[in-house]
Each structure stands twice: as structure tokens, then as C-alpha cells.
Coordinates of C-alpha atoms in Angstrom, one line a residue:
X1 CA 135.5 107.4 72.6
X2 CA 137.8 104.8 72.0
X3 CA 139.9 106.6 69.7
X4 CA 139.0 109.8 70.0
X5 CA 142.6 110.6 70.6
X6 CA 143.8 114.4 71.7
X7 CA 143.6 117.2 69.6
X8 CA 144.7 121.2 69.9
X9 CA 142.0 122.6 72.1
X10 CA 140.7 119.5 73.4
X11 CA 139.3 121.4 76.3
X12 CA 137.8 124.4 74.4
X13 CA 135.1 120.8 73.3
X14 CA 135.5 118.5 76.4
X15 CA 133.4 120.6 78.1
X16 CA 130.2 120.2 75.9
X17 CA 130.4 116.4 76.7
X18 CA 127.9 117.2 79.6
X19 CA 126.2 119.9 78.3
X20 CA 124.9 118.7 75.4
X21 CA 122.0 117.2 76.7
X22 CA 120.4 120.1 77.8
X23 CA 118.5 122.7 75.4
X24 CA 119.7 125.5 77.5
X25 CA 123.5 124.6 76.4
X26 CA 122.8 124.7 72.8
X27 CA 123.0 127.3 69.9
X28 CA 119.9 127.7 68.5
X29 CA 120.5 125.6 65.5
X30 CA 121.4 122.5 67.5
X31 CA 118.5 123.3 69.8
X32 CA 116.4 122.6 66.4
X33 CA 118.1 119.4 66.1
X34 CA 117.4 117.8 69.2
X35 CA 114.0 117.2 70.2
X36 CA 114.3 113.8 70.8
X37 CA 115.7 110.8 68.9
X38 CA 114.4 109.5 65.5
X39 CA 113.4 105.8 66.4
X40 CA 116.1 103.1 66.8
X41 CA 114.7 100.2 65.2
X42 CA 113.6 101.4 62.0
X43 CA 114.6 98.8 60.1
X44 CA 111.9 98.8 57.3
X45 CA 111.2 96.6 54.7
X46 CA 112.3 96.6 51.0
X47 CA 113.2 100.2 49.7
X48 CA 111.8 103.6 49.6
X49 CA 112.9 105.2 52.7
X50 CA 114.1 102.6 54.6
X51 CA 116.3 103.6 57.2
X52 CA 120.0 102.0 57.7
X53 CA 120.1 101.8 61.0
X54 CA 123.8 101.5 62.3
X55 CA 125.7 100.9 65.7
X56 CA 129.1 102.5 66.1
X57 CA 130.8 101.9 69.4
X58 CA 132.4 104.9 70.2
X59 CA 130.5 107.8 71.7
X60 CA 129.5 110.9 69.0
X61 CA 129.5 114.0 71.6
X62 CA 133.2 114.6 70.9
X63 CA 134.1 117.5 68.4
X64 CA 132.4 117.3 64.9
X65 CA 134.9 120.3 63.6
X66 CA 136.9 118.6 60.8
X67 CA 139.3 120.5 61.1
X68 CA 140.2 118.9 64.8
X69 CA 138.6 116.4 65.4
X70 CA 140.0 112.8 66.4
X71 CA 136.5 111.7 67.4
X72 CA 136.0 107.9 65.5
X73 CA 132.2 108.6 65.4
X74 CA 132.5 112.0 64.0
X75 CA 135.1 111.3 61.9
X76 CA 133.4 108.5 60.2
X77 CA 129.9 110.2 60.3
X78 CA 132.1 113.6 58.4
X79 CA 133.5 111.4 55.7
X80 CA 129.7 111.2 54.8
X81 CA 129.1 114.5 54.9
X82 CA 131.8 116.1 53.7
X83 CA 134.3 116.5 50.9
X84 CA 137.5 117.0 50.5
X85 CA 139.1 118.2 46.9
X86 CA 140.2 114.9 47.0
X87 CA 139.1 111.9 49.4
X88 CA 141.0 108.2 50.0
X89 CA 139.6 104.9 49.4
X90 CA 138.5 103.5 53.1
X91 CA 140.7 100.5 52.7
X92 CA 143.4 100.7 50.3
X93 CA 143.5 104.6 51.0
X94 CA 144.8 105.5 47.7
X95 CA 143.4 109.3 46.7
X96 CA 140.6 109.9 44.1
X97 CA 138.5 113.0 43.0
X98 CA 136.0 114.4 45.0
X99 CA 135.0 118.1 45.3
X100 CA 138.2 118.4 42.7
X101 CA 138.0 116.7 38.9
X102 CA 140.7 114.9 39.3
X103 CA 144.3 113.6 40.7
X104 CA 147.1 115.4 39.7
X105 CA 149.0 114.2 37.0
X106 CA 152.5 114.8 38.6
X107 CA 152.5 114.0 42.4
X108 CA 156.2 115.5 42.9
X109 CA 155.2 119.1 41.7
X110 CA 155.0 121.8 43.4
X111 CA 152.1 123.4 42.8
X112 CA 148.6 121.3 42.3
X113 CA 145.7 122.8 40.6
X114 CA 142.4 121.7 41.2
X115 CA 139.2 122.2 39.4
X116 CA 136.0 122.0 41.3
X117 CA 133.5 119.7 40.5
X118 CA 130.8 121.9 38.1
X119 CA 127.2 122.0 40.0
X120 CA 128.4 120.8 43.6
X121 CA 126.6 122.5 46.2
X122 CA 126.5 122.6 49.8
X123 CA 123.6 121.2 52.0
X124 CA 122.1 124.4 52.1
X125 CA 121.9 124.7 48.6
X126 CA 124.5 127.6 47.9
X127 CA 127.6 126.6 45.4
X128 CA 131.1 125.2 46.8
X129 CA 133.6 127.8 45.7
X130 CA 137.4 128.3 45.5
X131 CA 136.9 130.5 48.8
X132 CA 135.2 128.0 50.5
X133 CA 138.5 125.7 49.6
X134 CA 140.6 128.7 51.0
X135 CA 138.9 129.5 54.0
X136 CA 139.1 125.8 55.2
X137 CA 142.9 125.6 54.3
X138 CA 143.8 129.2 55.7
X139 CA 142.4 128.2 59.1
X140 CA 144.3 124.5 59.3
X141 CA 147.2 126.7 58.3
X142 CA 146.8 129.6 60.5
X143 CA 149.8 129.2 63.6
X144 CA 147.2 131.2 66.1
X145 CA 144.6 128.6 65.4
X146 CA 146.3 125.6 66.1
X147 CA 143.8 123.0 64.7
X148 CA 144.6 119.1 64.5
X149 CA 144.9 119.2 60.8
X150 CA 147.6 121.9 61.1
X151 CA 149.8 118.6 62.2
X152 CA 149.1 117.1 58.7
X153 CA 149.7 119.8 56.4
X154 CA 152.3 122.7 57.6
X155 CA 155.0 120.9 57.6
X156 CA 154.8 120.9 53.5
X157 CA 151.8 122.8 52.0
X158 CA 152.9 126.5 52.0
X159 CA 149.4 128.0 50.5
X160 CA 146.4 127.5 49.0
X161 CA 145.2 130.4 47.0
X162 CA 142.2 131.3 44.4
X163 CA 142.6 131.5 40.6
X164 CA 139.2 131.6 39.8
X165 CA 135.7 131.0 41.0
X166 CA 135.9 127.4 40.0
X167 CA 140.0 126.7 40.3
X168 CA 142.3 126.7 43.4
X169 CA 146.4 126.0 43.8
X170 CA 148.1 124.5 46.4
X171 CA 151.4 125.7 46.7
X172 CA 154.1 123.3 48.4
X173 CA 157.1 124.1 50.3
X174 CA 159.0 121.2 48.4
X175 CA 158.2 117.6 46.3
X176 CA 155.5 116.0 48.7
X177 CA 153.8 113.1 47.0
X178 CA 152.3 111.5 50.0
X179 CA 150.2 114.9 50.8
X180 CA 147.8 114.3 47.8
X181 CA 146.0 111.5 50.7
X182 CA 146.3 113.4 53.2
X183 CA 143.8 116.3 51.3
X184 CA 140.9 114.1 52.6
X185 CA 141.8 115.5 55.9
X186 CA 140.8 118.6 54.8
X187 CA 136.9 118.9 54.5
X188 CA 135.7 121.9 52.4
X189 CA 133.5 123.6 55.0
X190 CA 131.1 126.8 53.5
X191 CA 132.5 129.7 54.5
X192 CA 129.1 131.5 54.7
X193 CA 128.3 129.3 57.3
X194 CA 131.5 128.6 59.1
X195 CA 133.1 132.5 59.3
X196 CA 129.7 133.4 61.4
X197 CA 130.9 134.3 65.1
X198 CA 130.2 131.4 67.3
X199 CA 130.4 129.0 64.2
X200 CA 133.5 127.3 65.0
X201 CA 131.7 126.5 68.4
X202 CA 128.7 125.3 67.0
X203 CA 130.7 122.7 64.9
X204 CA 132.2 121.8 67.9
X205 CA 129.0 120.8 69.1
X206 CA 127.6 118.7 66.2
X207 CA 126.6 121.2 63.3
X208 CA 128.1 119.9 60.2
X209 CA 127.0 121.4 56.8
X210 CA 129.3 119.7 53.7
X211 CA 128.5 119.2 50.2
X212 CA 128.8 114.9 50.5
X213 CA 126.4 112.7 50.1
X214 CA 124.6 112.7 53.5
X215 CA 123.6 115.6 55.0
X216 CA 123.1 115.9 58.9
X217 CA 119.6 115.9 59.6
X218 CA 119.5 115.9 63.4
X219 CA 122.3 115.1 66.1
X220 CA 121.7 113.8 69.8
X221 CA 124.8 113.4 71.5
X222 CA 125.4 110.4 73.7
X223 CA 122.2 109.2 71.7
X224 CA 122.0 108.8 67.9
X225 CA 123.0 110.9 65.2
X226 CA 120.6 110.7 61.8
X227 CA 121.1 111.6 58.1
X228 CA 119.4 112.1 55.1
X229 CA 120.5 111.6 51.0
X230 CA 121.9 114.7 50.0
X231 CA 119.5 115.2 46.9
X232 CA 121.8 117.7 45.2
X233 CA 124.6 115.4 45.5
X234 CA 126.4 114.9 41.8
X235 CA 129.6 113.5 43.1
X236 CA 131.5 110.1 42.8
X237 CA 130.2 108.2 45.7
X238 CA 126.0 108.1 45.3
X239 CA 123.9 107.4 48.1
X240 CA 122.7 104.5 48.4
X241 CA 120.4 105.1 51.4
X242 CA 117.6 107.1 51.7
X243 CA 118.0 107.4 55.5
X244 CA 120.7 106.7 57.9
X245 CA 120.4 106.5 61.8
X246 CA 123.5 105.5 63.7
X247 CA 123.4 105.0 67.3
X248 CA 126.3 105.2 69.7
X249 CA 126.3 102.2 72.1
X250 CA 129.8 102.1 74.4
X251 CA 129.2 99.6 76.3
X252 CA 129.5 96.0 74.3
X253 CA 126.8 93.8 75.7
X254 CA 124.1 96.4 74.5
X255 CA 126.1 97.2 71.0
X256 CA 125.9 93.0 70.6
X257 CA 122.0 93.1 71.8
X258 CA 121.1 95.6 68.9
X259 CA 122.3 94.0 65.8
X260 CA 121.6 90.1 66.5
X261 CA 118.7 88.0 67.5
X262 CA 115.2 88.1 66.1
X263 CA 114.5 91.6 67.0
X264 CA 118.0 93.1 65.5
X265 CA 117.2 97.0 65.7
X266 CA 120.6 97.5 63.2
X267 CA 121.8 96.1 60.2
X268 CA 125.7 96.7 60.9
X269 CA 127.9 97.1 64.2
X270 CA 131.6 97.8 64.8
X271 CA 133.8 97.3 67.8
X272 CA 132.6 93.8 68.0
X273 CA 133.8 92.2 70.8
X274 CA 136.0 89.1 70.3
X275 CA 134.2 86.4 72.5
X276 CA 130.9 86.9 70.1
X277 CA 132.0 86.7 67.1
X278 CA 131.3 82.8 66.7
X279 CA 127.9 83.4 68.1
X280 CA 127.6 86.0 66.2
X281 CA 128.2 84.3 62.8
X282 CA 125.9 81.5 63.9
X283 CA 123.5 83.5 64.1
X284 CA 124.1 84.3 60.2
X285 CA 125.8 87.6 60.5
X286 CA 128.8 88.4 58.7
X287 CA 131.8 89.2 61.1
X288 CA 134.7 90.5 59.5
X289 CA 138.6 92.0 60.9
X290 CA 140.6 94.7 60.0
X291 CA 143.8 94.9 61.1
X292 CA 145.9 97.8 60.9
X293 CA 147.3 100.4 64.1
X294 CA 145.0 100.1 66.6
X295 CA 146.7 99.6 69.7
X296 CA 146.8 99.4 73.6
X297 CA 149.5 101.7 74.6
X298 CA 151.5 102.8 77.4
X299 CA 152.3 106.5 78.2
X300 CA 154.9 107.4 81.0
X301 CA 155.0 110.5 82.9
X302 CA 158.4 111.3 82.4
X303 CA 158.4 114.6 84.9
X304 CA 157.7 112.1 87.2
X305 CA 160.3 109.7 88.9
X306 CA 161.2 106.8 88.6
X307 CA 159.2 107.0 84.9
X308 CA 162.3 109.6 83.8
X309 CA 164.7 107.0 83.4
X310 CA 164.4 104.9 80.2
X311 CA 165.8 101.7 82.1
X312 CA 162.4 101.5 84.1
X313 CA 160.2 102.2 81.0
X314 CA 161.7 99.5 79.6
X315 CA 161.4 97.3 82.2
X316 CA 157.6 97.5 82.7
X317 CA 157.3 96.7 78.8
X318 CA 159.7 93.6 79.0
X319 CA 157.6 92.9 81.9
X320 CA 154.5 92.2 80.2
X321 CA 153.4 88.7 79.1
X322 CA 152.1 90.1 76.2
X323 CA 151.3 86.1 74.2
X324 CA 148.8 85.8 77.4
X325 CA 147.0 89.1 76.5
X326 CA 146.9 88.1 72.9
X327 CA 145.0 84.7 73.6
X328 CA 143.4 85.4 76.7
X329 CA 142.2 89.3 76.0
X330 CA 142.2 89.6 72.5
X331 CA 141.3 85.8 71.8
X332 CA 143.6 85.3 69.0
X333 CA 142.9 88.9 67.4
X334 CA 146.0 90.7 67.7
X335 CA 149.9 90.8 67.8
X336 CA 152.5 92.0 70.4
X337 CA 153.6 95.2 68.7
X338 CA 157.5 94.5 67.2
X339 CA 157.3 98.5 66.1
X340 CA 155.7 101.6 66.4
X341 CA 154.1 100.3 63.5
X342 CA 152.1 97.0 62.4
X343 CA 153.5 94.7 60.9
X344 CA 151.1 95.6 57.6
X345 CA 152.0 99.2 57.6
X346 CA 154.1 99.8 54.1
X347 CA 157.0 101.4 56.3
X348 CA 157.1 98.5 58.5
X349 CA 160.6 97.4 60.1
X350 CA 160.9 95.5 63.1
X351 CA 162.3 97.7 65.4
X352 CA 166.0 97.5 66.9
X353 CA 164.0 97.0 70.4
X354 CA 161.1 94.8 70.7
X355 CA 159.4 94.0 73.9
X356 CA 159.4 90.6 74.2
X357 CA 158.2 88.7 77.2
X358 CA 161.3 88.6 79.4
X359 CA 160.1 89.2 83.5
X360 CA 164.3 88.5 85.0
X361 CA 165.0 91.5 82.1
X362 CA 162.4 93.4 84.1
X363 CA 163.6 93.1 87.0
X364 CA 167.6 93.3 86.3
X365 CA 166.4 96.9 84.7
X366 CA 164.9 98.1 87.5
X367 CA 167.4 96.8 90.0
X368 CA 170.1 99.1 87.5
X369 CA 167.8 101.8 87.5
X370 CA 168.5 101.7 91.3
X371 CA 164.3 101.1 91.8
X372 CA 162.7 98.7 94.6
X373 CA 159.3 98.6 95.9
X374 CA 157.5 100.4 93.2
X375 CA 153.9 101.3 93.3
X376 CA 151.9 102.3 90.2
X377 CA 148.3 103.2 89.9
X378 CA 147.7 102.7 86.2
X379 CA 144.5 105.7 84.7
X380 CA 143.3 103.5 81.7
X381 CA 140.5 104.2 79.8
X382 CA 137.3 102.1 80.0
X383 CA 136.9 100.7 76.8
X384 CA 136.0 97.0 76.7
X385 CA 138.9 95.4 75.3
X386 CA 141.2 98.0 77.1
X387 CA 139.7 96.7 80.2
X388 CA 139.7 93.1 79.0
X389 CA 143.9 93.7 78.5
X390 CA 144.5 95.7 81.8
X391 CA 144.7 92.8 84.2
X392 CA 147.2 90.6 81.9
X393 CA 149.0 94.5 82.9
X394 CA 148.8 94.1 86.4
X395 CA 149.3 90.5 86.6
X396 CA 152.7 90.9 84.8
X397 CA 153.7 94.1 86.8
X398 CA 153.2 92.2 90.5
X399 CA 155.4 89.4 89.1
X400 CA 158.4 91.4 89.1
X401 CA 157.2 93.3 92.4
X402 CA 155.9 96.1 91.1
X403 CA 152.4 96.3 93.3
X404 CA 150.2 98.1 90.6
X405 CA 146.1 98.9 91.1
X406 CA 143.8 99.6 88.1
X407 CA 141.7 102.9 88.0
X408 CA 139.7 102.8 84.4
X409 CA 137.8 105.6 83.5
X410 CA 135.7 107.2 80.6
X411 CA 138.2 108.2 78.0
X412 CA 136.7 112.0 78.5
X413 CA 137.9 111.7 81.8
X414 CA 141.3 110.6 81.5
X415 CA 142.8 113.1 78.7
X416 CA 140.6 116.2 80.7
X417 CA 143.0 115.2 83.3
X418 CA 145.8 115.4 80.8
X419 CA 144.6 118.6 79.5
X420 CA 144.5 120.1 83.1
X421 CA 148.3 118.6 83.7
X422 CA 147.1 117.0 86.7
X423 CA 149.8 114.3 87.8
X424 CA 149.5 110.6 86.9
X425 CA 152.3 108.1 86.3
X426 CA 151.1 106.0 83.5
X427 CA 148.5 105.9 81.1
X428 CA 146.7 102.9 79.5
X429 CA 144.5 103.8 76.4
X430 CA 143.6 103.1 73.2
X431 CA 144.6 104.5 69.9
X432 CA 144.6 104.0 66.0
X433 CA 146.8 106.8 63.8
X434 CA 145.3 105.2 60.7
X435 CA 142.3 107.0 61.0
X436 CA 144.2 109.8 59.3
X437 CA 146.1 107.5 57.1
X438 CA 148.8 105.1 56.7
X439 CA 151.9 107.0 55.7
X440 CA 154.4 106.7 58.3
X441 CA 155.8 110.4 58.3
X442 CA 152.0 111.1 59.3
X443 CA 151.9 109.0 62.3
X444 CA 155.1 109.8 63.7
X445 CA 154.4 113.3 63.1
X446 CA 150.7 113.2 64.9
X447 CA 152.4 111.2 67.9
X448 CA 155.5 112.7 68.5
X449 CA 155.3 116.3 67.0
X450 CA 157.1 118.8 69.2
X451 CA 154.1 120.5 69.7
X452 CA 151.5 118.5 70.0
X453 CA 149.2 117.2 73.1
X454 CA 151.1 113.5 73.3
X455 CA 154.4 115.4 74.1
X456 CA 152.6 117.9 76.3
X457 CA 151.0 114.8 78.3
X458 CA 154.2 113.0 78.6
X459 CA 156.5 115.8 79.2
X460 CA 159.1 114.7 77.2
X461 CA 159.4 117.4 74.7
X462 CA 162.5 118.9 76.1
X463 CA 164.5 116.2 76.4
X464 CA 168.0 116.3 74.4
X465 CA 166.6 112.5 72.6
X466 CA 163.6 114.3 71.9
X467 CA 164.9 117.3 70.5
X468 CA 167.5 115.0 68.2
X469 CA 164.0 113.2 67.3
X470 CA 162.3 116.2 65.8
X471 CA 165.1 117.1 64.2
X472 CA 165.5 113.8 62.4
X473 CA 161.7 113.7 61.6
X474 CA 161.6 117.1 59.9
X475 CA 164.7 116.3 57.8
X476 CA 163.0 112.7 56.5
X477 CA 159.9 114.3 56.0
X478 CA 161.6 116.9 53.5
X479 CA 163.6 113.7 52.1
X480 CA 163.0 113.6 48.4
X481 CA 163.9 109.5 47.2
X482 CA 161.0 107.5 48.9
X483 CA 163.5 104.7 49.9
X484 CA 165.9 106.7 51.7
X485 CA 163.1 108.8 53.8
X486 CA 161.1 105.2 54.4
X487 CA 164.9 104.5 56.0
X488 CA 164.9 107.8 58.0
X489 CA 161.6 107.2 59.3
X490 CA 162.3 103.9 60.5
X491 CA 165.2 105.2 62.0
X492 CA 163.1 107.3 64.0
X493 CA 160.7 104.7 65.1
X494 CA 163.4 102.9 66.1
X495 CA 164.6 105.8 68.8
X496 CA 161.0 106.1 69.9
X497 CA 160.8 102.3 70.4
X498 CA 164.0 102.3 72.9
X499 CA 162.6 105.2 74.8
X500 CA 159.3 103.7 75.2
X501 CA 157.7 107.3 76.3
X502 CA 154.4 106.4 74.2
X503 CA 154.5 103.2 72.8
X504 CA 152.0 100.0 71.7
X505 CA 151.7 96.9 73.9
X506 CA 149.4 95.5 71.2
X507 CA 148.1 96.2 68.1
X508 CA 144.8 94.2 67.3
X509 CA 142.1 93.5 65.1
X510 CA 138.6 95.9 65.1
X511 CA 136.0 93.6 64.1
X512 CA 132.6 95.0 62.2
X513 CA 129.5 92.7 61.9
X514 CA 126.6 93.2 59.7
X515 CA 124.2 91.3 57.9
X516 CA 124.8 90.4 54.7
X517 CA 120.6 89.3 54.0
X518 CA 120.1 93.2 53.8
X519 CA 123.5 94.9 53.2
X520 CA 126.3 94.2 50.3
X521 CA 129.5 96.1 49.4
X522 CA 130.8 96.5 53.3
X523 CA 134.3 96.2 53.8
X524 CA 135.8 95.8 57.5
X525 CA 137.9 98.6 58.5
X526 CA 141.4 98.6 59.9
X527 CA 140.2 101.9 62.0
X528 CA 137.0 102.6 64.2
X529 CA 134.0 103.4 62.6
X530 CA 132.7 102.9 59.3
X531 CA 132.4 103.9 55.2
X532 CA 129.2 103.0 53.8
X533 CA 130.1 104.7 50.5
X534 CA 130.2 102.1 48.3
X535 CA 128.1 99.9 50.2
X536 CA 124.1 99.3 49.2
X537 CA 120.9 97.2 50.3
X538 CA 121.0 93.8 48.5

């Protein structure tokens, strides 16, 4: 679960992660659905119902509820499955019709009307309907809900309501062009389906019903997760596969195993690590890099002394010999992070304050802070390349006599700890924003809303910079002349680069492999998982 990062009620679907393997646990519809795992190697043989088989690194037994989920295997699985009126190009993420007829003429209105698509129909057959579009949208809006999505659309989107059967409004709380790429984020779900008692729970735990072109056709957390072309699919983005079956394999040496050598059970792999990938290509695969947000990042406990002070926060990032985790971690694939930001984000601006390698910084910082003879016990997640980084971490962090132990754990593991406040002093994890999108009013919002999980974990909420922070967020987000908000936003990345509460170490490349004898029309994403929308056999 690389980057399944928090969401709103991360606890209220944590606690399937454990459960989910026993029948007993299970609504009766997921019961259904998990009998025992389709096979993993079918690879087939020319077309008919050959079955894709795919390997995504990241573990699919987080939430599958669009509406909150931050899971990178669900997420990417749901872009298959679901709508939204209008969905984003994997890549270049510009907006195009889906459920809805088309793009808006006039991004800067207030009010967008949407047509729905004539003849699309849910996986169970019944017609997608304007109430289907305003159920979805009341509950993201809905304050008493508090879903993830909530975070990407209340700020700006006042209502949705019905005109007709076939026609919906949104209504906008000012000019908000960048919100027409964010409606991908919100996946028409069937209301009939959805508004049952217990529902909500059983998408939760893997049900997904959508009117894309996959449908679900069985789910097996911690296993595999299968699906099936949506015959009454007559949307924009065919399916090319008759079958899919994509297997979740954490650990790398296993993911590697699967889609290389003479008995390759997959066709296509993400989170490849770095040290195969010449092997890899050898061996005639395709191996290909995206690189956008992902990052290794630090978060401080700032209830906590001596993490409180900004002079010691900044010292352990000065502290850290961040060209040696580049070439020796990340083999080349990454950069020390100059911003908040990449540096291929559109709102990019090197920040006012940029870590760069500086240990006699370090240590002058922490001898004004007034701190000697600090211990930390960094809680980092377990991911590979996390774990590949950490020591470059602790290496750095003794140099300036700071003694510091390593304690990686599942990624479950770590934020239930958040979630149940339990104390730490500094977190070490992985996480990628563009999963929702590139605009930077987006990220900054998801990261450092004054509500959200990342300011509950770090405790920083109330402090005066904080508050001042907010403030200045909401005021570019309403910001009508895009050069003058971009400026605003920077701004603000540049305050949250000098407190250095939650901020990137790294960002680096995500590598996909796949092989290019059976598969054409893949594109490597900047973000985990993958979009095999436009892709097709050869």
C-alpha cells in the first residue's frame, strides 16, 4: 500500500485488512466473490478470451469506495470500472467526456450542464440517471460524511442538482476552471445499489458496480482481483480485453519473478524496482519511467519535543546526503526534492528553502535549537524502495550525532497507529498526490487542509503559521487570474517548505514493465498503478 495515503475514516476500512480473508467477515455479496482465485498464469494464446494478466505492487484490501479511497490498486482498478461525467487522460490529465457528452464550452462559468451519455447503463444492467450523478455528489458534499473527495470539491462546487432524467447542473461557488479535472474524482456510483443499508461498507470491502468498461467480476483481497468486458459498455474508452486478472505482489523479488523469464505468468508489472530494470530489458521487456510526485517524505510530530521547533526539522533535512540516496537507493531514478512540488509540476518554483546536503548546517541548527544527544526511532513504512532509502536516513542522521534506529512496518500498520494517535516522533513513508491530479491548489489542499488526517497526524493544525497557511490557501484557491493564484500557491509551498512539518526528501521515478510481443498502447505512469484504457494486444 505504497500510496494508499490517509483518508477521512481510515479506520472505519483498516480494519477489514485482516478480515477479509475469512467468509465469516464478509457481506454476502463478497462472500460470492471469493471462492478462491481465478488462475494466475492465464496468459492464453492469440484472442478470444485471453486473459491480461497484470501485477500491481501495492496491496488491493484497502477501501474500494471512490468516494475515499487513496488505495493505488483500487484506485487504478476503479478508473476501469467506473465513470465519472467527465474522466482525465492518464498522462497528460486534460478532461474529456465520459458518462457526460461533452466538456464545457466555458470553463470559467458558473454553472456546468451535463448531458448523460444516451444508453449507458450500470453493470447490473439498470440506466445511469441524473440521481445517480446527485446521490454520488451529495454524499462527497455532505459535512457529516466527511469522505476524501469532500477535500477536492467543497471548497468550490456549491451543488449539483437534477434538471431532467438525462441532464444535471453543477453549481459553483465562484469561476473554477481547474475543477472540470478534478470531476474524474467523482465516480457515478448507482444509487439503487449504493443507498442500501450496509452498502457503503460493502464498498469498503471490494464491491464496486460502475457503468465503465470493466466490470468486477470477483475480488480476493491480499490475492487478485479479476474483471470482465462490460458488454453494455457504449462509452469512449472500449475494451480491449476480454478478461483481466491483476494480482497484487508487495514484495519485489516475487512482482519481478511473475512477469520475466520463460514462464512469465503476466504481461505487465509496476513498481519495478530499479536494480532490474537492465535485466529486465535484456530479457526483451519494455521498461519505462514516469516521473511526477512520488516521494519519500518526512513527517514530524510536532506535539512532541524537540520536533516543535522548526530549527531541528530543518536540521535533520539539511542533514541528509540526499545525492547518495539518489545514486545509491534510487540508482539514478530520482531528484532531491527543491519544492513541495517536482520539478515537472506546471506550478513548479524552486522553493525559497531547499534542503541541500549541508551536515555543519545540521548541526549549528540543532546546537541553536538548544538540542544535544538526540535519539530518534524513525516508523517508516516497508515498501522496497522506502526501505532501500532509510539507511542513506540513518547514516546521515548519526553523522551529526543524532543516534537514530529504523523500525519499518506494513503501511496498514503505521497510519492505524496514526489514526489511534499513538505517539511517534517521525514518520518515513511514501506518497504521490498526483494520483488525484496535478493542479497545485489540489495537492496543497489534500496535504495541508485544516482538517484533514496529515494535519491530525502531525499536530500542527493550531499553530499561528498554520492557521496564516490556510488562510492564504483558501484566498488563492478563490483567486480568479491563473498567474497571480499559480503566485499565491507558490507562496504557500514556500511556507510549508521552511516549516518542513511534512515535506519530500525525494521525489523519484515509478517504473512499469511490460512486454511489448503481446501488449501495445501502454504508457508509464507518473503515479502507482495502471490505465490500460487505450492500451490493446498487438
Amino acid at each position: 500500500m505504497t500510496h494508499d495515503v490517509p483518508a477521512p475514516h481510515r479506520r472505519s476500512f483498516l480494519k477489514y485488512g485482516g478480515a477479509l480473508g475469512a467468509a465469516a467477515a464478509l457481506s454476502p455479496w463478497l462472500t460470492a466473490c471469493s471462492a478462491g482465485p481465478e488462475s494466475t498464469n492465464d496468459t492464453g494464446g492469440g484472442g478470444g478470451d485471453r486473459t491480461l494478466t497484470a501485477v500491481i505492487g501495492y496491496g488491493n484490501d484497502g477501501s474500494w469506495d471512490p468516494t475515499q479511497t487513496a488505495s493505488a490498486f483500487c484506485m487504478a482498478a476503479n478508473h476501469h470500472i467506473y465513470e465519472g461525467l467527465l474522466d482525465t487522460d492518464p498522462i497528460s490529465r486534460d478532461p474529456y467526456p465520459a458518462l457526460a457528452t461533452r466538456v464545457p464550452a466555458d470553463p470559467n462559468a458558473t454553472t456546468w450542464r451535463f448531458t448523460l451519455r444516451p444508453g449507458a447503463r450500470f453493470h447490473d444492467g439498470k440506466p445511469v440517471t441524473a440521481d445517480d450523478v446527485v446521490f454520488v455528489y451529495d454524499r462527497i458534499l455532505d459535512p457529516g460524511t466527511r469522505t476524501l473527495a469532500q477535500g477536492f470539491f467543497a471548497s468550490w462546487l456549491q451543488e449539483v442538482r437534477k434538471v431532467d432524467t438525462q441532464n444535471v447542473e453543477l453549481v459553483l461557488k465562484f469561476p473554477f476552471p481547474d475543477g472540470l479535472s478534478r470531476l474524474t474524482l467523482a465516480k457515478i456510483m448507482p444509487k439503487h445499489v449504493f443507498s442500501r443499508p450496509g452498502a457503503w461498507d460493502d464498498a469498503i470491502r471490494g464491491k464496486a458496480v460502475g457503468s465503465g468498461p470493466y466490470r468486477q467480476t470477483a475480488h480476493h483481497p491480499k490475492s487478485n482481483t479479476t474483471f470482465e468486458a462490460f458488454a453494455g459498455y457504449n462509452g469512449p474508452r472500449r475494451p480491449a480485453f476480454r478478461k483481466m486478472n491483476w494480482l497484487t505482489i508487495v514484495d519485489a523479488a516475487p512482482r519481478v519473478a511473475k512477469i520475466s523469464g520463460a514462464d512469465a505468468g503476466a504481461q505487465i508489472a509496476d513498481n519495478i524496482p530499479y536494480a532490474t530494470v537492465s535485466r529486465l530489458t535484456r530479457g526483451g521487456l519494455r521498461v519505462a519511467g514516469g516521473a511526477g510526485m512520488n516521494n519519500l517524505f518526512l513527517m514530524f510530530n510536532t506535539a512532541r519535543k524537540p520536533f516543535d521547533d522548526v530549527r531541528v526539522r530543518q536540521a535533520l533535512h539539511y542533514a541528509i546526503d540526499t545525492g547518495k540516496m539518489v545514486e545509491v537507493a534510487l540508482k539514478g531514478h530520482g531528484r532531491p526534492s527543491s519544492s513541495f512540488l517536482n520539478e515537472g509540476n506546471p506550478s513548479y518554483r524552486r522553493a525559497k528553502t531547499v534542503y541541500d546536503y549541508d551536515p555543519a548546517r545540521a548541526r549549528a541548527l540543532l546546537k541553536a535549537a538548544g538540542v544535544a544527544n538526540l535519539r530518534i526511532d524513525i516508523l517508516a513504512v516497508n515498501v522496497s524502495w522506502i526501505v532501500d532509502c532509510l539507511p542513506t536516513v540513518k547514516a546521515s542522521w548519526d553523522a551529526i550525532g543524532v543516534r537514530t534506529t529504523l523500525s519499518p512496518q506494513e503501511t496498514t500498520a503505521v497510519f492505524t497507529k496514526m489514526d489511534q494517535k499513538q505517539d511517534y516522533q517521525v514518520v518515513a513513508a511514501a506518497s504521490n498526490p498526483n494520483q488525484f491530479g496535478l493542479d497545485a491548489d489540489l495537492i496543497m489542499h489534500y496535504n495541508y487542509g485544516p482538517a484533514n488526517l496529515w494535519m491530525q497526524y502531525t499536530r500542527w493544525a493550531d499553530d499561528p503559521v498554520a492557521r496564516q497557511l490556510f488562510k492564504d490557501m483558501d484566498r488563492a484557491t478563490r483567486e480568479p487570474d491563473p498567474d497571480r493564484k499559480k503566485a499565491m500557491v507558490q507562496d504557500c509551498i514556500d511556507v510549508v517548505a521552511e516549516q518542513a512539518v511534512l515535506y519530500p526528501v525525494v521525489h523519484n521515478e515509478l517504473m512499469t514493465a511490460w512486454d511489448p510481443k503481446e501488449l501495445t498502447g501502454i504508457r508509464a505512469q507518473p503515479y502507482p498503478g495502471i490505465n490500460l484504457l487505450r492500451s490493446k494486444w498487438v
